[in-house]
Coordinates of C-alpha atoms and ligand atoms in Angstrom, one line a residue:
M1 CA -0.1 -0.2 0.1
D2 CA 1.0 3.3 -1.0
T3 CA -0.7 5.8 1.6
S4 CA 0.1 9.2 0.0
E5 CA -0.8 7.4 -3.1
I6 CA -4.1 6.0 -2.0
M7 CA -5.1 9.4 -0.5
T8 CA -4.1 12.0 -3.6
R9 CA -7.2 9.8 -5.0
L10 CA -9.5 10.0 -1.9
R11 CA -8.4 13.8 -2.1
V12 CA -9.7 14.0 -5.6
K13 CA -12.6 12.1 -5.2
Y14 CA -14.3 13.5 -1.9
A15 CA -12.4 16.8 -2.3
N16 CA -14.8 18.2 -0.1
E17 CA -14.8 15.9 2.9
K18 CA -11.8 16.9 5.1
E19 CA -12.9 15.4 8.3
Y20 CA -13.6 12.0 6.5
L21 CA -10.0 12.4 4.6
Q22 CA -8.4 13.3 7.5
A23 CA -10.1 10.1 10.0
V24 CA -9.2 7.7 6.9
Q25 CA -5.0 9.3 6.8
E26 CA -4.8 8.4 9.9
V27 CA -5.7 4.6 10.1
L28 CA -3.5 4.3 6.7
E29 CA -0.5 6.3 8.1
T30 CA -0.3 4.1 11.6
I31 CA -1.4 0.6 9.5
E32 CA 1.0 0.6 6.7
D33 CA 3.8 -1.2 7.6
V34 CA 1.8 -3.5 9.0
Y35 CA -0.2 -3.8 6.1
N36 CA 2.7 -4.4 4.3
R37 CA 3.8 -7.4 5.6
H38 CA 0.4 -9.1 4.2
P39 CA 1.0 -9.1 0.8
E40 CA -2.9 -11.3 0.9
F41 CA -4.7 -8.2 1.8
E42 CA -2.8 -6.5 -0.5
E43 CA -3.9 -8.8 -2.9
A44 CA -7.4 -8.9 -1.8
R45 CA -7.7 -4.6 -2.3
I46 CA -8.8 -5.0 1.5
I47 CA -7.6 -0.4 1.7
E48 CA -9.3 0.3 -1.3
R49 CA -13.0 -1.6 -0.3
L50 CA -12.6 -0.5 3.1
V51 CA -12.1 3.3 3.1
E52 CA -15.5 3.2 0.8
P53 CA -19.0 3.0 3.0
D54 CA -21.1 -0.2 2.7
R55 CA -24.0 2.5 1.4
I56 CA -25.7 5.4 2.6
F57 CA -28.5 6.6 2.7
T58 CA -30.0 10.3 2.7
F59 CA -33.3 11.6 3.6
K60 CA -35.4 14.4 3.8
V61 CA -37.2 15.5 7.3
T62 CA -40.1 17.1 7.3
W63 CA -41.5 18.1 10.7
V64 CA -44.1 21.1 12.2
D65 CA -42.8 23.3 14.5
D66 CA -44.5 25.4 18.0
N67 CA -45.3 27.9 15.9
G68 CA -46.7 26.2 13.3
D69 CA -43.9 26.4 10.8
I70 CA -43.0 23.4 8.8
Q71 CA -39.3 22.6 8.6
T72 CA -36.6 20.6 6.6
N73 CA -33.9 19.0 7.5
T74 CA -32.0 16.3 6.1
G75 CA -31.0 13.1 7.6
Y76 CA -28.6 10.5 7.2
R77 CA -27.3 6.4 7.6
V78 CA -23.9 5.7 6.2
Q79 CA -23.8 1.8 6.9
F80 CA -19.7 1.4 6.4
N81 CA -18.5 -1.7 7.2
S82 CA -20.5 -5.4 8.4
A83 CA -17.4 -7.6 8.2
I84 CA -18.0 -8.5 12.2
G85 CA -21.7 -8.1 12.7
P86 CA -24.2 -5.6 11.9
Y87 CA -23.6 -2.3 11.3
K88 CA -23.8 -0.6 14.7
G89 CA -22.8 3.1 15.7
G90 CA -24.9 6.2 17.2
L91 CA -26.7 9.1 15.5
R92 CA -25.8 12.9 15.9
F93 CA -28.1 15.8 15.3
H94 CA -26.0 18.8 14.8
P95 CA -26.2 21.8 12.8
S96 CA -22.6 20.8 11.7
V97 CA -23.8 17.2 10.6
N98 CA -22.8 16.7 7.2
L99 CA -21.7 13.5 4.6
S100 CA -17.9 14.1 5.6
I101 CA -18.2 13.9 9.4
L102 CA -20.7 11.0 9.3
K103 CA -18.2 9.0 7.5
F104 CA -15.5 10.0 9.6
L105 CA -17.7 8.7 12.8
G106 CA -18.4 5.3 10.8
F107 CA -15.2 4.9 9.4
E108 CA -13.7 5.2 13.5
Q109 CA -16.4 3.2 14.3
I110 CA -15.9 0.1 12.0
F111 CA -12.0 -0.1 14.2
K112 CA -13.4 0.8 17.4
N113 CA -16.1 -1.7 17.7
A114 CA -13.5 -4.2 16.6
L115 CA -11.8 -3.1 19.6
T116 CA -14.5 -4.1 22.0
T117 CA -13.9 -8.1 20.7
L118 CA -18.1 -8.1 20.2
P119 CA -19.4 -8.9 16.7
M120 CA -20.1 -5.7 15.6
G121 CA -19.9 -3.4 12.3
G122 CA -19.7 0.0 11.6
G123 CA -21.9 2.5 10.5
K124 CA -23.0 6.4 11.8
G125 CA -25.6 8.6 11.3
G126 CA -27.8 11.7 12.1
S127 CA -29.2 14.9 11.1
D128 CA -28.1 19.0 10.3
F129 CA -31.4 19.3 13.3
N130 CA -30.6 21.8 16.0
P131 CA -31.5 20.7 19.0
K132 CA -30.8 24.1 21.1
G133 CA -34.2 25.8 22.3
K134 CA -36.3 23.1 20.8
S135 CA -39.5 22.6 23.3
D136 CA -39.5 18.6 24.0
A137 CA -42.6 18.9 21.8
E138 CA -40.3 19.6 19.1
I139 CA -38.0 16.9 19.7
M140 CA -40.2 14.5 19.4
R141 CA -42.2 15.6 16.2
F142 CA -38.1 15.8 14.5
C143 CA -37.7 12.2 15.8
Q144 CA -40.7 10.5 14.8
A145 CA -40.3 12.1 11.0
F146 CA -36.5 11.2 10.8
M147 CA -37.6 7.5 12.1
L148 CA -40.4 7.3 9.3
E149 CA -37.6 7.6 6.9
L150 CA -34.9 5.6 8.7
W151 CA -36.9 2.4 9.9
R152 CA -37.0 0.6 6.7
N153 CA -33.0 0.6 6.5
I154 CA -32.4 -0.8 10.5
G155 CA -33.2 -3.7 12.3
P156 CA -31.5 -5.7 15.2
D157 CA -29.5 -7.6 13.0
T158 CA -29.2 -5.3 10.2
D159 CA -28.1 -1.6 11.7
V160 CA -28.4 -1.0 15.6
P161 CA -28.4 2.9 15.9
A162 CA -27.7 4.2 19.1
G163 CA -26.9 8.4 20.6
D164 CA -24.2 10.4 19.7
V165 CA -23.8 14.8 20.1
G166 CA -27.3 15.5 20.8
V167 CA -29.1 12.2 20.8
G168 CA -29.5 11.1 24.5
G169 CA -32.1 9.2 26.6
R170 CA -34.7 11.1 26.2
E171 CA -34.3 11.3 21.7
I172 CA -34.2 7.3 21.6
G173 CA -37.5 6.8 23.4
Y174 CA -39.1 8.8 20.8
L175 CA -37.3 7.1 17.7
F176 CA -38.2 4.0 19.3
G177 CA -41.7 4.5 20.2
M178 CA -42.0 5.2 16.1
Y179 CA -40.1 2.5 15.2
K180 CA -42.3 0.0 17.4
K181 CA -45.0 1.4 15.7
L182 CA -43.9 0.9 12.2
A183 CA -42.2 -2.3 12.0
R184 CA -44.8 -3.7 14.9
E185 CA -42.0 -5.4 17.2
H186 CA -40.4 -4.9 20.2
T187 CA -36.7 -5.5 19.2
G188 CA -33.3 -4.1 19.9
V189 CA -33.0 -2.2 17.3
L190 CA -31.3 0.7 19.3
T191 CA -29.7 0.7 21.9
G192 CA -29.3 3.5 25.3
K193 CA -33.2 2.9 25.5
G194 CA -34.8 2.8 28.9
M195 CA -34.3 1.2 32.1
T196 CA -38.1 -0.2 31.9
W197 CA -38.2 -1.0 28.0
G198 CA -34.8 -3.4 27.3
G199 CA -32.0 -0.2 28.3
S200 CA -29.1 -1.9 30.0
L201 CA -27.7 -0.7 33.1
I202 CA -24.5 1.3 33.4
R203 CA -25.1 2.3 29.4
P204 CA -25.5 5.5 30.4
E205 CA -22.6 5.8 32.4
A206 CA -20.5 3.4 30.2
T207 CA -18.5 6.0 27.1
G208 CA -17.3 8.3 31.0
F209 CA -16.8 5.2 32.9
G210 CA -15.0 3.0 30.0
A211 CA -12.8 6.2 29.8
V212 CA -11.6 6.2 33.5
Y213 CA -10.8 2.4 33.3
F214 CA -8.6 3.0 30.3
V215 CA -6.6 5.6 31.6
Q216 CA -6.2 4.4 35.1
H217 CA -5.0 1.1 32.3
M218 CA -2.4 3.7 31.2
L219 CA -1.5 4.9 34.7
H220 CA -0.7 2.4 36.2
L221 CA 1.3 0.6 33.7
Q222 CA 3.4 3.8 34.3
G223 CA 3.3 2.9 38.1
K224 CA 1.0 6.1 38.6
D225 CA -2.4 6.8 39.7
I226 CA -5.1 8.8 38.6
K227 CA -6.1 9.3 42.6
G228 CA -5.3 13.5 43.6
R229 CA -4.9 13.4 40.0
N230 CA -6.1 17.2 38.4
V231 CA -8.2 16.7 35.3
A232 CA -9.2 19.1 33.0
I233 CA -12.7 17.7 30.8
S234 CA -14.2 19.4 27.6
G235 CA -17.9 19.3 27.5
F236 CA -21.1 18.8 29.7
G237 CA -22.6 16.5 28.2
N238 CA -23.7 12.6 29.0
V239 CA -19.8 11.6 28.4
A240 CA -18.5 14.4 30.1
W241 CA -20.4 13.8 33.2
G242 CA -19.6 10.1 33.5
A243 CA -15.9 10.8 32.6
A244 CA -15.9 13.6 35.6
T245 CA -18.3 11.5 38.1
K246 CA -16.2 8.3 37.8
A247 CA -12.9 10.4 38.0
T248 CA -14.2 12.4 41.0
Q249 CA -15.7 8.3 43.1
L250 CA -11.5 7.4 42.0
G251 CA -9.9 10.8 43.8
A252 CA -9.4 12.7 40.8
H253 CA -9.9 16.4 41.1
V254 CA -12.1 17.4 38.0
I255 CA -10.8 21.0 37.9
A256 CA -12.1 22.0 34.3
I257 CA -15.2 21.6 32.5
S258 CA -16.5 23.5 29.6
G259 CA -19.2 24.6 27.0
P260 CA -19.4 26.4 23.7
D261 CA -19.5 29.3 26.3
G262 CA -16.4 29.1 28.0
V263 CA -14.4 27.4 30.7
I264 CA -15.4 26.7 34.5
Y265 CA -12.5 26.7 36.2
N266 CA -13.2 24.6 39.3
P267 CA -10.6 24.2 41.4
E268 CA -11.8 22.7 44.6
G269 CA -13.4 19.9 42.1
M270 CA -16.4 17.9 41.5
N271 CA -19.2 16.8 44.2
D272 CA -22.7 15.3 44.2
E273 CA -24.3 18.1 43.6
K274 CA -22.2 19.3 41.1
L275 CA -22.5 16.6 38.9
A276 CA -26.4 16.8 38.9
Y277 CA -26.2 19.6 38.3
M278 CA -24.1 18.9 34.5
L279 CA -26.6 17.0 33.8
E280 CA -29.7 19.4 34.6
L281 CA -27.6 21.7 32.5
R282 CA -27.4 19.3 29.1
S283 CA -30.9 18.9 29.2
S284 CA -31.9 22.2 29.2
N285 CA -31.0 22.1 25.8
N286 CA -28.8 25.5 25.8
D287 CA -25.5 24.9 25.4
V288 CA -23.9 27.0 27.4
V289 CA -21.7 26.2 30.7
A290 CA -21.7 29.9 32.3
P291 CA -24.4 28.5 35.0
F292 CA -22.3 26.6 36.5
A293 CA -20.9 29.6 38.3
E294 CA -23.6 30.9 38.9
K295 CA -24.7 28.0 40.7
F296 CA -21.2 26.7 42.8
P297 CA -19.4 30.0 43.9
D298 CA -16.3 28.6 44.1
A299 CA -16.2 28.0 40.6
V300 CA -15.0 30.7 38.0
F301 CA -16.0 31.1 34.4
Y302 CA -13.7 32.5 31.8
P303 CA -15.8 33.2 28.9
G304 CA -14.4 31.9 25.3
K305 CA -11.6 29.7 26.9
K306 CA -11.1 26.3 26.2
A307 CA -10.8 23.4 29.1
W308 CA -7.0 23.6 27.8
S309 CA -6.2 26.7 29.1
I310 CA -6.5 25.4 32.9
K311 CA -2.7 23.3 34.2
C312 CA -4.5 20.1 35.2
D313 CA -2.3 16.9 34.3
I314 CA -4.6 14.6 32.3
A315 CA -6.4 16.8 29.5
M316 CA -10.0 14.5 28.5
P317 CA -11.5 16.2 25.3
C318 CA -15.3 14.7 25.5
A319 CA -16.9 17.7 22.7
Y320 CA -16.7 16.9 19.3
Q321 CA -13.5 16.0 16.9
N322 CA -11.0 18.7 16.7
E323 CA -11.6 19.9 19.5
L324 CA -7.9 20.5 20.6
T325 CA -5.4 22.2 18.3
G326 CA -2.0 22.0 17.7
E327 CA -1.7 25.7 19.8
D328 CA -3.8 24.0 22.6
A329 CA -1.5 21.2 23.1
A330 CA 1.0 23.5 23.5
E331 CA -0.5 24.9 26.3
L332 CA -0.8 22.2 28.2
L333 CA 2.6 20.9 27.5
A334 CA 3.8 23.9 28.7
N335 CA 1.5 23.6 31.7
G336 CA 3.1 20.5 32.6
T337 CA 0.6 18.3 31.1
W338 CA 1.5 14.3 30.8
C339 CA -1.3 12.6 29.7
C340 CA -4.3 13.2 27.0
A341 CA -6.9 10.8 26.9
E342 CA -9.3 11.5 23.8
V343 CA -13.0 10.3 24.7
S344 CA -14.5 12.8 22.2
N345 CA -13.9 10.8 18.5
M346 CA -11.2 12.4 16.8
G347 CA -11.2 14.9 19.6
C348 CA -7.1 16.1 18.8
T349 CA -5.8 17.4 15.1
P350 CA -3.0 15.5 14.3
E351 CA -0.9 18.4 15.1
A352 CA -2.2 18.0 18.8
I353 CA -1.1 14.1 18.6
A354 CA 1.8 14.8 16.3
A355 CA 3.5 17.2 19.5
F356 CA 1.7 14.9 22.3
Q357 CA 3.7 12.0 20.8
K358 CA 6.2 13.7 20.4
A359 CA 6.8 15.9 23.5
R360 CA 6.7 11.5 24.8
I361 CA 3.8 11.9 26.8
L362 CA 1.1 9.3 27.3
F363 CA -1.6 10.1 24.6
A364 CA -4.4 7.7 23.4
P365 CA -7.4 8.1 20.4
G366 CA -10.8 7.7 21.1
K367 CA -11.3 5.0 19.2
A368 CA -9.7 3.3 21.9
V369 CA -10.3 5.4 25.0
N370 CA -14.8 5.4 24.6
A371 CA -15.1 2.5 23.2
G372 CA -17.1 1.0 26.4
G373 CA -20.5 2.8 25.4
V374 CA -20.8 1.1 21.9
A375 CA -19.1 -1.8 24.0
T376 CA -21.9 -1.6 26.7
S377 CA -24.1 -1.3 23.9
G378 CA -22.8 -4.5 22.4
L379 CA -24.1 -6.0 25.8
E380 CA -27.5 -4.3 25.4
M381 CA -27.8 -6.1 22.5
T382 CA -26.6 -9.5 24.1
Q383 CA -29.6 -8.9 26.9
N384 CA -32.3 -8.0 24.4
A385 CA -31.3 -11.2 22.3
M386 CA -31.6 -13.5 25.1
H387 CA -34.7 -11.6 26.6
I388 CA -33.0 -10.7 29.9
S389 CA -31.6 -7.7 31.9
W390 CA -28.1 -8.2 34.1
S391 CA -27.5 -6.7 37.2
A392 CA -26.1 -3.4 37.0
E393 CA -22.3 -4.7 38.5
E394 CA -22.2 -7.7 36.0
V395 CA -22.4 -5.1 33.3
D396 CA -19.9 -2.9 34.9
R397 CA -18.1 -5.8 35.0
K398 CA -17.9 -6.7 31.5
L399 CA -17.1 -3.0 30.6
H400 CA -14.7 -3.4 33.3
E401 CA -12.6 -5.9 31.6
I402 CA -13.5 -5.1 28.3
M403 CA -11.3 -1.7 28.3
S404 CA -8.8 -3.8 29.8
N405 CA -8.4 -6.1 27.0
I406 CA -8.8 -3.5 24.8
H407 CA -6.0 -2.0 26.6
K408 CA -4.1 -4.4 26.2
S409 CA -4.0 -5.2 22.6
C410 CA -3.6 -1.1 22.0
V411 CA 0.0 -2.5 24.1
Q412 CA 0.5 -4.9 22.1
Y413 CA 0.3 -3.2 18.7
G414 CA 1.6 0.2 20.0
T415 CA 4.3 -0.5 21.4
Q416 CA 7.8 1.0 20.0
P417 CA 11.0 -0.7 20.2
D418 CA 12.3 2.1 22.7
G419 CA 8.9 1.2 25.4
Y420 CA 7.3 4.5 24.6
V421 CA 3.7 3.1 24.3
N422 CA 1.9 4.5 21.0
Y423 CA -2.1 3.8 21.3
L424 CA -2.4 6.0 18.7
K425 CA -0.9 3.2 16.1
G426 CA -1.8 -0.3 19.1
A427 CA -5.5 0.8 18.2
N428 CA -5.5 1.2 14.9
V429 CA -3.3 -1.6 14.0
A430 CA -5.6 -4.3 16.3
G431 CA -9.0 -3.2 14.9
F432 CA -7.7 -3.3 11.6
M433 CA -6.0 -7.1 11.7
K434 CA -9.8 -8.5 13.0
V435 CA -12.0 -6.6 10.0
A436 CA -9.4 -7.1 7.3
T437 CA -9.2 -10.7 8.3
A438 CA -12.8 -11.3 8.1
M439 CA -13.0 -9.2 4.9
L440 CA -10.2 -11.3 3.1
E441 CA -12.2 -14.7 5.0
Q442 CA -15.7 -13.4 3.5
G443 CA -14.3 -13.4 -0.3
V444 CA -15.4 -10.2 -2.9
I445 CA -18.7 -8.8 -2.0
Ligands
LIG1 N1 -21.9 7.3 19.8 C1 -21.0 6.4 20.3 C2 -19.7 6.2 19.8 O1 -19.4 7.1 19.4 C3 -21.9 5.2 20.6 C4 -22.8 4.5 19.4 C5 -23.2 3.1 19.7 O2 -23.6 3.0 21.4 O3 -23.5 2.2 19.2 O4 -18.9 5.2 19.5

């Protein structure tokens, strides 16, 4: 494989899809040497086939807002790769959503899902619908209109969507209700469901909890522990909340959370009341973090600033792609940060990753760190298929085991001759080997 040749071709073909191109480039660069040791992959044109989604659905979503005005949005589902299981991946509702973003997310999802060791392929979907400022009734009508189109293309053994940015338990409820009405079946077609109708305990916490379990493994390998460390987190959604909750439980000080409006500096760390308030802020649909400082006088709000301006030991980006830039990385490094665990998908720009790796600090990519979310979705699918539900302890134990195995795979495939663990390479190679082998065994399809 010649990465630059493949990238040149893709850059011409998908000139406007910069996030997709970024995600593909990152994977190809890190797997190139392993790939080239396997002529059978090259012969089967695995890379050429892997970078193209199996199929993409695009559809119109029309709905009526509270003023009686008709609104039109675009809906998508990218079914990327089903070599190791049904398509699996979240739905994102955000005004920035376009095909490039969903293709990058779907591509990442293939490797992430492979890393979980569960049988799940990769997919992603969503809409440019903006939930900000929408009423509950508007959210419901939008979700119903979205599912009216999507339902024919998904199914419990075909494609199983879940949440992502802008899609949480409430949205999954409305989406599921409509699916059930149309398909006339109550199956595990979506994950992240409510606890009384097929959801799995620990799923709401799983992405953030799993991320902190992963960080603990990284730290333990270095003879360190998260206890007593200062952690900066971006975002205040479900994932940031899970990470902040588990980090606090394990004795870390979560000294920063942030939103699009600025950062909260929280020198005394989190407590139960503050953690509960993070959830309240998220469900207000307002996308601002400033009210946190009004409610808790020991916290300070810095408008327009990012979490990365706060001095910390461990940085955990939990919001969007490319939210931590080369400049942010330089600021963190200058402030002595020695670990960055990406929790958002592709949260760090290539410049930021290069800076962290050059400084030889601990860095792990989203597809490994945040895989606990989709892994627990996989556990939800298993419980649905078996028509049973496991206790919280059982699910948490399995989540622990999965995160530990993902960490082991990263170390196995990513340890450099000088002992430095390149988690990015480790995650990409481990995920790729599994998917490529499955593709090879299934022939040209
Ligand atoms: N959106 C989440 C992710 O990026 C969860 C996907 C799922 O549970 O299917 O992995």
